[in-house]
Coordinates of C-alpha atoms in Angstrom, one line a residue:
X1 CA 0.0 0.0 0.0
X2 CA 1.1 3.6 -0.7
X3 CA 1.6 6.0 2.2
X4 CA -0.6 9.0 3.0
X5 CA 1.3 12.3 3.6
X6 CA 1.9 13.4 7.1
X7 CA -0.6 16.3 6.7
X8 CA -3.6 13.8 6.8
X9 CA -5.1 13.8 10.3
X10 CA -8.3 11.8 9.8
X11 CA -9.7 9.0 7.5
X12 CA -13.4 8.6 6.8
X13 CA -14.2 4.9 6.2
X14 CA -17.3 5.0 4.2
X15 CA -19.4 1.9 3.3
X16 CA -22.7 1.7 1.4
X17 CA -24.8 -0.9 -0.5
X18 CA -24.9 -0.6 -4.3
X19 CA -27.9 -1.8 -6.3
X20 CA -26.0 -5.0 -7.2
X21 CA -25.3 -5.6 -3.5
X22 CA -29.0 -5.2 -2.7
X23 CA -29.8 -7.7 -5.6
X24 CA -27.2 -10.2 -4.3
X25 CA -28.6 -9.9 -0.7
X26 CA -32.0 -10.8 -1.9
X27 CA -30.7 -13.9 -3.7
X28 CA -28.2 -15.1 -1.2
X29 CA -29.1 -13.5 2.1
X30 CA -25.5 -12.2 2.5
X31 CA -24.9 -9.0 4.5
X32 CA -22.8 -7.0 2.0
X33 CA -22.5 -4.1 4.4
X34 CA -20.8 -6.3 7.0
X35 CA -18.5 -7.7 4.3
X36 CA -17.4 -4.1 3.4
X37 CA -16.9 -3.2 7.1
X38 CA -14.7 -6.3 7.7
X39 CA -12.6 -5.6 4.6
X40 CA -12.0 -1.9 5.4
X41 CA -11.5 -2.5 9.1
X42 CA -8.8 -5.2 8.5
X43 CA -6.9 -2.9 6.0
X44 CA -7.2 0.2 8.3
X45 CA -5.7 -1.8 11.2
X46 CA -3.0 -3.3 9.1
X47 CA -1.8 -0.1 7.2
X48 CA -3.4 2.9 8.8
X49 CA -3.5 2.1 12.5
X50 CA -1.5 5.2 13.4
X51 CA -4.2 7.5 11.8
X52 CA -7.4 8.6 13.6
X53 CA -10.3 7.0 11.7
X54 CA -14.0 6.0 12.0
X55 CA -16.4 3.8 10.1
X56 CA -19.4 5.6 8.6
X57 CA -22.3 3.3 7.5
X58 CA -24.9 4.4 4.9
X59 CA -27.8 2.3 6.2
X60 CA -30.3 3.2 3.5
X61 CA -30.9 1.8 0.1
X62 CA -28.5 2.1 -2.9
X63 CA -29.5 5.7 -3.6
X64 CA -27.1 7.8 -5.8
X65 CA -28.2 11.4 -5.1
X66 CA -26.2 13.1 -2.4
X67 CA -29.3 14.3 -0.5
X68 CA -30.6 10.8 -0.3
X69 CA -27.4 9.7 1.4
X70 CA -27.4 11.6 4.7
X71 CA -24.2 10.0 6.0
X72 CA -22.2 10.9 2.9
X73 CA -23.7 14.4 2.8
X74 CA -22.5 15.0 6.4
X75 CA -19.0 13.7 5.5
X76 CA -18.8 16.1 2.6
X77 CA -19.9 19.0 4.9
X78 CA -17.2 18.2 7.4
X79 CA -14.6 17.9 4.7
X80 CA -15.5 21.3 3.3
X81 CA -15.0 22.8 6.7
X82 CA -11.6 21.2 7.2
X83 CA -8.2 22.6 6.0
X84 CA -7.0 21.2 2.7
X85 CA -4.8 18.0 2.7
X86 CA -5.9 16.9 6.2
X87 CA -8.7 14.4 5.3
X88 CA -8.9 11.2 3.4
X89 CA -11.8 8.9 2.6
X90 CA -11.6 5.1 2.3
X91 CA -14.0 3.3 0.1
X92 CA -14.2 -0.3 -1.4
X93 CA -14.2 1.3 -4.9
X94 CA -14.4 4.7 -6.3
X95 CA -18.0 4.1 -7.5
X96 CA -19.1 3.9 -3.9
X97 CA -18.6 7.7 -3.8
X98 CA -21.7 7.8 -6.0
X99 CA -22.6 7.4 -9.6
X100 CA -25.4 10.0 -10.0
X101 CA -25.8 12.6 -12.7
X102 CA -23.0 15.0 -13.8
X103 CA -24.2 17.7 -11.4
X104 CA -23.9 15.3 -8.4
X105 CA -20.5 14.0 -9.5
X106 CA -19.3 17.6 -10.1
X107 CA -19.9 18.4 -6.4
X108 CA -17.8 15.4 -5.3
X109 CA -15.1 16.2 -7.8
X110 CA -14.9 19.8 -6.7
X111 CA -14.5 18.8 -3.0
X112 CA -11.8 16.3 -3.9
X113 CA -9.8 18.9 -5.8
X114 CA -10.4 21.9 -3.7
X115 CA -9.8 20.2 -0.4
X116 CA -7.1 17.8 -1.7
X117 CA -9.1 14.9 -0.4
X118 CA -7.1 11.7 -0.7
X119 CA -9.2 8.7 -1.8
X120 CA -8.2 5.3 -0.5
X121 CA -9.2 2.0 -2.0
X122 CA -8.1 -1.5 -1.0
X123 CA -5.5 -1.4 -3.8
X124 CA -4.3 2.2 -4.1
X125 CA -4.2 5.7 -2.6
X126 CA -5.3 8.4 -5.1
X127 CA -3.7 11.9 -4.8
X128 CA -5.7 14.8 -6.2
X129 CA -2.5 16.7 -6.8
X130 CA -1.3 13.9 -9.2
X131 CA -2.8 14.4 -12.6
X132 CA -2.8 10.7 -13.4
X133 CA -4.7 9.9 -10.2
X134 CA -7.2 12.6 -10.8
X135 CA -7.8 11.4 -14.4
X136 CA -8.4 8.0 -13.1
X137 CA -10.9 9.2 -10.5
X138 CA -12.7 11.3 -13.2
X139 CA -12.7 8.3 -15.6
X140 CA -14.2 6.0 -13.0
X141 CA -16.9 8.6 -12.0
X142 CA -17.7 9.2 -15.7
X143 CA -17.9 5.5 -16.3
X144 CA -20.1 4.9 -13.3
X145 CA -22.3 7.8 -14.4
X146 CA -22.7 6.1 -17.9
X147 CA -23.6 2.9 -16.2
X148 CA -26.0 4.6 -13.9
X149 CA -27.7 6.3 -16.9
X150 CA -28.1 2.9 -18.7
X151 CA -29.4 1.2 -15.6
X152 CA -31.8 4.1 -14.9
X153 CA -33.1 3.9 -18.5
X154 CA -33.5 0.1 -18.4
X155 CA -35.5 0.4 -15.1
X156 CA -37.6 3.2 -16.5
X157 CA -38.4 1.3 -19.7
X158 CA -39.2 -1.8 -17.7
X159 CA -41.6 0.2 -15.5
X160 CA -43.4 1.5 -18.6
X161 CA -43.7 -2.0 -20.0
X162 CA -45.1 -3.4 -16.7
X163 CA -47.5 -0.5 -16.3
X164 CA -48.9 -1.2 -19.8
X165 CA -49.5 -4.8 -18.5
X166 CA -51.6 -3.3 -15.7
X167 CA -49.1 -3.7 -12.9
X168 CA -48.9 -1.1 -10.1
X169 CA -45.5 0.5 -10.5
X170 CA -45.3 2.5 -7.2
X171 CA -44.9 -0.9 -5.4
X172 CA -45.9 -0.9 -1.8
X173 CA -46.0 2.9 -1.7
X174 CA -48.8 5.1 -2.8
X175 CA -51.5 2.4 -2.7
X176 CA -54.8 3.9 -3.4
X177 CA -57.3 3.8 -0.4
X178 CA -59.6 0.7 -0.8
X179 CA -56.9 -1.4 -2.3
X180 CA -53.9 -3.6 -1.3
X181 CA -50.8 -4.5 -3.2
X182 CA -50.0 -8.1 -4.3
X183 CA -46.2 -8.3 -4.4
X184 CA -46.4 -11.5 -6.4
X185 CA -48.5 -10.2 -9.3
X186 CA -47.5 -6.5 -8.7
X187 CA -51.2 -5.7 -9.1
X188 CA -53.8 -4.1 -6.9
X189 CA -56.4 -6.1 -5.2
X190 CA -59.6 -4.9 -3.2
X191 CA -59.0 -4.4 0.5
X192 CA -61.9 -5.8 2.3
X193 CA -61.3 -3.5 5.3
X194 CA -61.5 -0.3 3.3
X195 CA -63.0 -1.0 -0.2
X196 CA -66.6 -0.5 1.2
X197 CA -65.6 3.0 2.3
X198 CA -64.8 4.0 -1.3
X199 CA -68.0 2.5 -2.5
X200 CA -70.0 4.3 0.3
X201 CA -68.4 7.6 -0.8
X202 CA -69.4 7.1 -4.5
X203 CA -72.9 6.0 -3.4
X204 CA -73.4 9.1 -1.2
X205 CA -72.2 11.4 -4.0
X206 CA -74.2 9.9 -6.8
X207 CA -77.4 9.0 -4.9
X208 CA -80.6 9.9 -6.7
X209 CA -82.6 10.4 -3.5
X210 CA -80.2 11.8 -0.8
X211 CA -77.2 13.1 -2.8
X212 CA -74.4 14.6 -0.6
X213 CA -71.5 16.9 -1.6
X214 CA -67.9 16.9 -0.5
X215 CA -68.4 18.7 2.8
X216 CA -71.4 16.7 3.8
X217 CA -69.7 13.3 3.0
X218 CA -66.6 14.5 5.0
X219 CA -68.9 15.3 8.0
X220 CA -70.7 12.0 7.7
X221 CA -67.6 9.8 7.6
X222 CA -66.0 11.8 10.4
X223 CA -69.2 11.5 12.5
X224 CA -69.3 7.7 11.9
X225 CA -65.7 7.4 13.2
X226 CA -64.4 6.0 9.9
X227 CA -60.6 6.4 9.6
X228 CA -59.1 8.4 6.8
X229 CA -56.6 6.9 4.3
X230 CA -53.8 8.2 6.6
X231 CA -55.6 6.8 9.8
X232 CA -56.9 10.2 11.1
X233 CA -60.3 11.0 12.3
X234 CA -61.2 14.0 10.3
X235 CA -61.9 13.6 6.5
X236 CA -60.9 16.6 4.4
X237 CA -63.4 17.4 1.6
X238 CA -60.5 17.7 -0.9
X239 CA -59.6 14.0 -0.2
X240 CA -63.2 13.1 -1.1
X241 CA -63.0 15.0 -4.3
X242 CA -59.7 13.4 -5.4
X243 CA -61.1 9.9 -4.8
X244 CA -64.2 10.6 -6.9
X245 CA -61.9 11.7 -9.7
X246 CA -59.4 8.8 -9.6
X247 CA -59.9 6.3 -12.4
X248 CA -58.1 3.6 -10.4
X249 CA -61.5 2.8 -8.9
X250 CA -62.9 1.5 -12.2
X251 CA -59.8 -0.7 -12.6
X252 CA -57.7 1.6 -14.7
X253 CA -54.0 2.2 -14.2
X254 CA -52.4 5.5 -15.3
X255 CA -48.7 5.9 -15.5
X256 CA -46.1 8.2 -17.2
X257 CA -48.3 11.1 -16.7
X258 CA -45.2 13.3 -15.9
X259 CA -41.5 13.4 -16.5
X260 CA -38.6 15.0 -14.5
X261 CA -36.5 17.5 -16.4
X262 CA -33.9 19.6 -14.4
X263 CA -35.4 18.6 -11.2
X264 CA -38.8 19.8 -12.3
X265 CA -41.9 17.8 -12.9
X266 CA -43.5 18.4 -16.2
X267 CA -47.1 17.1 -17.1
X268 CA -47.2 15.2 -20.3
X269 CA -50.1 15.4 -22.8
X270 CA -52.7 12.7 -22.2
X271 CA -51.8 11.0 -25.5
X272 CA -48.4 10.2 -24.1
X273 CA -49.8 8.7 -20.9
X274 CA -49.8 4.9 -20.3
X275 CA -53.4 4.1 -19.7
X276 CA -54.4 0.4 -19.0
X277 CA -58.1 -0.3 -18.4
X278 CA -59.3 -3.5 -16.6
X279 CA -55.8 -3.7 -14.9
X280 CA -57.4 -4.9 -11.6
X281 CA -60.8 -5.4 -10.0
X282 CA -62.9 -2.2 -10.0
X283 CA -64.5 -0.9 -6.8
X284 CA -67.3 1.0 -8.6
X285 CA -68.9 0.6 -11.9
X286 CA -68.1 2.7 -15.0
X287 CA -71.6 4.2 -14.9
X288 CA -71.2 5.2 -11.3
X289 CA -67.8 6.8 -11.9
X290 CA -69.0 8.7 -15.0
X291 CA -72.1 9.9 -13.1
X292 CA -69.8 11.3 -10.4
X293 CA -67.8 13.1 -13.1
X294 CA -71.0 14.6 -14.6
X295 CA -72.2 15.8 -11.2
X296 CA -68.8 17.3 -10.5
X297 CA -68.8 19.1 -13.8
X298 CA -72.4 20.4 -13.2
X299 CA -71.4 21.7 -9.7
X300 CA -68.3 23.3 -11.1
X301 CA -70.4 25.4 -13.5
X302 CA -73.3 26.0 -11.1
X303 CA -73.3 29.3 -9.1
X304 CA -76.0 27.9 -6.9
X305 CA -73.8 25.0 -5.7
X306 CA -70.8 27.3 -5.2
X307 CA -72.9 29.4 -2.9
X308 CA -73.6 26.3 -0.8
X309 CA -70.0 26.0 -0.1
X310 CA -69.8 29.6 1.2
X311 CA -68.6 29.5 4.8
X312 CA -71.0 29.9 7.7
X313 CA -70.7 33.0 10.0
X314 CA -68.6 31.1 12.7
X315 CA -66.5 29.0 10.3
X316 CA -62.9 28.6 11.5
X317 CA -63.4 30.7 14.6
X318 CA -64.4 28.5 17.6
X319 CA -61.8 26.4 19.3
X320 CA -62.5 23.6 21.9
X321 CA -61.0 24.4 25.3
X322 CA -60.3 20.8 26.0
X323 CA -58.3 19.8 23.0
X324 CA -57.5 23.0 21.1
X325 CA -59.1 21.7 17.8
X326 CA -61.5 23.8 15.8
X327 CA -65.2 23.1 16.3
X328 CA -67.4 22.5 13.3
X329 CA -71.0 23.2 12.3
X330 CA -73.3 20.3 12.2
X331 CA -76.7 20.7 10.6
X332 CA -79.6 18.3 10.1
X333 CA -83.4 18.3 9.9
X334 CA -85.9 16.0 11.4
X335 CA -89.6 15.5 10.1
X336 CA -92.4 14.9 12.6
X337 CA -96.0 14.0 11.8
X338 CA -98.6 15.9 13.9
X339 CA -101.8 14.4 15.2
X340 CA -103.7 16.2 12.5
X341 CA -101.5 14.4 9.8
X342 CA -99.5 17.5 8.8
X343 CA -95.7 17.4 9.0
X344 CA -93.4 19.7 10.9
X345 CA -89.7 20.1 10.3
X346 CA -87.2 20.6 13.1
X347 CA -83.9 22.1 12.2
X348 CA -80.9 21.1 14.3
X349 CA -77.8 23.3 14.1
X350 CA -74.8 22.9 16.5
X351 CA -71.1 23.6 16.8
X352 CA -69.4 20.4 17.7
X353 CA -65.8 19.3 18.6
X354 CA -65.5 16.0 16.8
X355 CA -62.8 14.8 19.0
X356 CA -64.3 15.6 22.4
X357 CA -68.0 15.1 21.4
X358 CA -68.7 18.5 22.8
X359 CA -71.6 20.4 21.1
X360 CA -73.5 23.6 21.7
X361 CA -76.4 25.3 19.9
X362 CA -75.0 27.3 17.0
X363 CA -77.1 30.4 17.3
X364 CA -76.6 30.6 21.0
X365 CA -72.9 30.8 20.3
X366 CA -73.4 33.5 17.7
X367 CA -75.6 35.5 19.9
X368 CA -73.0 35.3 22.8
X369 CA -70.2 36.5 20.4
X370 CA -72.3 39.5 19.4
X371 CA -73.0 40.3 23.0
X372 CA -69.3 40.1 23.8
X373 CA -68.4 42.4 20.8
X374 CA -71.0 44.9 21.9
X375 CA -70.6 45.0 25.7
X376 CA -66.9 44.1 26.1
X377 CA -65.4 45.8 23.1
X378 CA -67.7 48.7 21.9
X379 CA -69.6 49.9 25.0
X380 CA -66.8 49.4 27.4
X381 CA -64.6 52.3 28.6
X382 CA -61.6 52.8 26.2
X383 CA -59.1 52.6 29.0
X384 CA -60.5 49.3 30.1
X385 CA -60.3 48.0 26.6
X386 CA -56.7 49.0 26.4
X387 CA -56.0 47.1 29.5
X388 CA -57.8 44.1 28.0
X389 CA -55.6 44.4 24.9
X390 CA -52.4 44.4 27.1
X391 CA -53.8 41.3 29.0
X392 CA -54.3 39.4 25.7
X393 CA -50.8 40.0 24.7
X394 CA -48.9 39.9 28.0
X395 CA -47.8 36.3 28.3
X396 CA -46.6 36.7 31.9
X397 CA -50.1 37.8 33.0
X398 CA -51.6 34.8 31.2
X399 CA -49.2 32.4 33.0
X400 CA -50.1 33.9 36.4
X401 CA -53.7 33.1 35.6
X402 CA -52.9 29.5 34.5
X403 CA -54.3 30.4 31.1
X404 CA -51.3 29.2 29.1
X405 CA -52.9 26.4 27.2
X406 CA -55.0 26.4 25.1
X407 CA -55.8 30.0 25.4
X408 CA -52.1 31.1 25.2
X409 CA -52.0 32.8 21.8
X410 CA -48.5 31.8 21.1
X411 CA -49.3 28.1 21.9
X412 CA -52.3 28.2 19.6
X413 CA -50.4 29.8 16.7
X414 CA -47.5 27.4 17.0
X415 CA -49.9 24.6 16.9
X416 CA -51.5 26.0 13.8
X417 CA -48.1 26.5 12.1
X418 CA -47.3 22.8 13.0
X419 CA -50.6 21.8 11.4
X420 CA -49.8 23.8 8.2
X421 CA -46.3 22.3 8.0
X422 CA -47.8 18.9 8.3
X423 CA -50.3 19.5 5.5
X424 CA -47.5 20.8 3.3
X425 CA -45.5 17.6 4.0
X426 CA -48.5 15.5 3.3
X427 CA -49.1 17.5 0.0
X428 CA -45.6 16.8 -1.1
X429 CA -46.0 13.2 -0.4
X430 CA -49.2 13.0 -2.3
X431 CA -47.6 14.7 -5.3
X432 CA -44.6 12.2 -5.3
X433 CA -47.0 9.3 -5.2
X434 CA -49.0 10.7 -8.1
X435 CA -52.2 11.1 -5.9
X436 CA -52.6 14.7 -7.0
X437 CA -51.8 16.7 -10.1
X438 CA -49.2 19.5 -10.3
X439 CA -52.0 22.0 -10.6
X440 CA -53.7 20.7 -7.5
X441 CA -50.5 20.7 -5.6
X442 CA -49.6 24.3 -6.6
X443 CA -53.2 25.5 -5.7
X444 CA -53.2 23.9 -2.3
X445 CA -49.6 24.8 -1.6
X446 CA -50.2 28.4 -2.4
X447 CA -53.2 28.6 0.0
X448 CA -51.2 26.9 2.8
X449 CA -48.2 29.1 2.3
X450 CA -50.5 32.1 2.5
X451 CA -51.9 31.0 5.8
X452 CA -48.4 30.3 7.0
X453 CA -47.1 33.7 6.3
X454 CA -50.0 35.4 8.1
X455 CA -49.5 33.1 11.2
X456 CA -45.8 33.8 11.3
X457 CA -46.5 37.6 11.1
X458 CA -48.8 37.3 14.0
X459 CA -46.4 35.1 16.0
X460 CA -43.6 37.6 15.4
X461 CA -45.7 40.4 16.7
X462 CA -46.8 38.6 19.7
X463 CA -43.2 37.6 20.6
X464 CA -41.8 41.1 20.2
X465 CA -40.4 42.3 23.5
X466 CA -41.8 45.8 23.3
X467 CA -45.4 44.7 22.4
X468 CA -46.8 46.2 25.6
X469 CA -45.3 49.6 24.9
X470 CA -46.7 49.4 21.3
X471 CA -50.1 48.8 22.5
X472 CA -50.0 51.8 24.8
X473 CA -49.7 53.9 21.7
X474 CA -52.8 52.6 20.0
X475 CA -55.9 54.8 19.4
X476 CA -58.4 52.5 21.1
X477 CA -61.3 54.9 20.4
X478 CA -60.6 54.6 16.7
X479 CA -60.7 50.8 17.0
X480 CA -63.9 50.9 19.0
X481 CA -65.5 53.0 16.3
X482 CA -64.5 50.5 13.7
X483 CA -66.0 47.7 15.8
X484 CA -69.3 49.7 16.0
X485 CA -69.4 50.0 12.3
X486 CA -68.8 46.4 11.7
X487 CA -71.4 45.4 14.4
X488 CA -74.1 47.6 12.8
X489 CA -73.2 46.1 9.4
X490 CA -73.5 42.6 10.7
X491 CA -76.8 43.2 12.4
X492 CA -78.5 45.3 9.8
X493 CA -76.8 44.9 6.5
X494 CA -77.9 42.6 3.8
X495 CA -75.0 40.2 4.1
X496 CA -74.4 36.7 3.0
X497 CA -73.1 34.2 5.6
X498 CA -69.7 34.3 4.0
X499 CA -69.6 38.1 4.4
X500 CA -70.6 37.8 8.0
X501 CA -67.8 35.3 8.5
X502 CA -65.3 37.8 7.0
X503 CA -66.4 40.4 9.5
X504 CA -66.1 38.1 12.5
X505 CA -62.7 36.8 11.4
X506 CA -61.5 40.3 10.8
X507 CA -62.3 41.2 14.4
X508 CA -61.5 37.9 16.3
X509 CA -58.4 35.7 15.8
X510 CA -60.2 32.8 17.5
X511 CA -62.7 32.2 20.3
X512 CA -62.2 29.4 22.9
X513 CA -65.4 27.7 24.0
X514 CA -65.5 26.0 27.4
X515 CA -68.4 23.8 28.3
X516 CA -69.6 24.6 31.8
X517 CA -72.7 22.5 31.9
X518 CA -75.5 21.0 29.9
X519 CA -76.2 23.5 27.2
X520 CA -74.0 26.1 29.0
X521 CA -70.6 27.5 28.0
X522 CA -68.1 30.4 28.4
X523 CA -66.4 32.1 25.5
X524 CA -62.9 33.6 25.6
X525 CA -62.5 35.9 22.6
X526 CA -59.2 37.0 21.3
X527 CA -58.8 40.0 19.0
X528 CA -57.2 39.6 15.6
X529 CA -53.6 40.8 15.9
X530 CA -54.1 42.5 12.4
X531 CA -56.1 45.2 14.1
X532 CA -53.4 46.1 16.4
X533 CA -50.6 45.8 13.8
X534 CA -52.7 47.8 11.3
X535 CA -53.4 50.5 13.9
X536 CA -49.7 50.8 14.7
X537 CA -48.6 51.0 11.0
X538 CA -51.3 53.7 10.3
X539 CA -50.0 56.1 12.9

């Protein structure tokens, strides 16, 4: 073995599985990672025992992209921070450094040359300052890249061929709700535990006698305690919509709908898609699926239906004091026959916490909110209101009152931000699995990012150290006058329920409801920080 220069202080012994290793493990049951570890350890002890070294295992699959190899990425980061000619990396063969695309290999080559990173293999030490050694490294990386490209193309072509045969090419990942994956046939099969839920959704949406929309179906499934595709308790209406649009439920496989170019996903024309009908057993008939599509198209072009989705006055405002979740409106009607034979209709309207099973009369909550607005914010003395504003913002005072959670504004907003981040992550996962289109992803992502920016703005304001001093400068009388104008408009104006919701959400950030008895409750209303921020910026 050649000798390393005395300037080298540390050796990274890096082992990882290649795709060939993984295939060999499946056939023979051998642990190729252990084989590499034994080989490199023996050589290190024999030839490099006077150097400081450690073994670094890449425990994941045979990925080639640097970002998909966290151990290797961390090694490169540490080498970049070290002085030149002080580090070496020991691998079974040069291709273990990676055989990704030219951009990926360019990153590795740049670090090797700029940091004079010595590359050790079982047969040779490669010196970046030696032109011949560097040419050999480049050649091997280029050759590995060519091999990688060929393998990738063969795998891609094979996936296209199998998809055309009706096989499900996402494997065990991205299995549509209602199906399970047969690893032997590589096809979808109905999942008896969940297929009936899919059929129920289509039945409710296409019923000729009691047809329900996305929101109503979402409410019904949640009320019945049926788990969502991700195992949660609340069904989002958008999930219902995507299921109703997915041709997989009539036995059709769609593949190659997009391609990746320069790390960007590009949607192909439908004529270039791979579409295989009758690939697996359908869960609904073609007639039912087409009817759902027709209803969807009618609703899309119907102003009347769009108005039905307009938010109710209290939408998104009321939070359960027990769990911190938003409460939802529940509405139903019951028909009763009177003694004289005529029929009377009883309308039930409640705000309910689906998790805690807490519910209160909707109109009683609305009336109490309007009373609070009038008595506690409009008619109250302006100096008292200013103290109230300071109390809402002053976290120390909240903690003294043992009101930190869930009424602590910062806690609530942090939880809201956590939820938004979770939805963004779920959205990216759905895009990768092909469960949503690029257009749906961008639309939903834009809305979530808009919400996130607003919440972060509120959080920044609430966490500002001089918030109390800022509030003291507010013109409270002006704010009260604005409240009065909005109250009069709410009570006397010819407003839609959506416009009423805009008024209440403009005034209140959220309102915590605490059940105090049967049909009894207390409300803790929090002013929207926008009012304070806008008042400060307008001065």
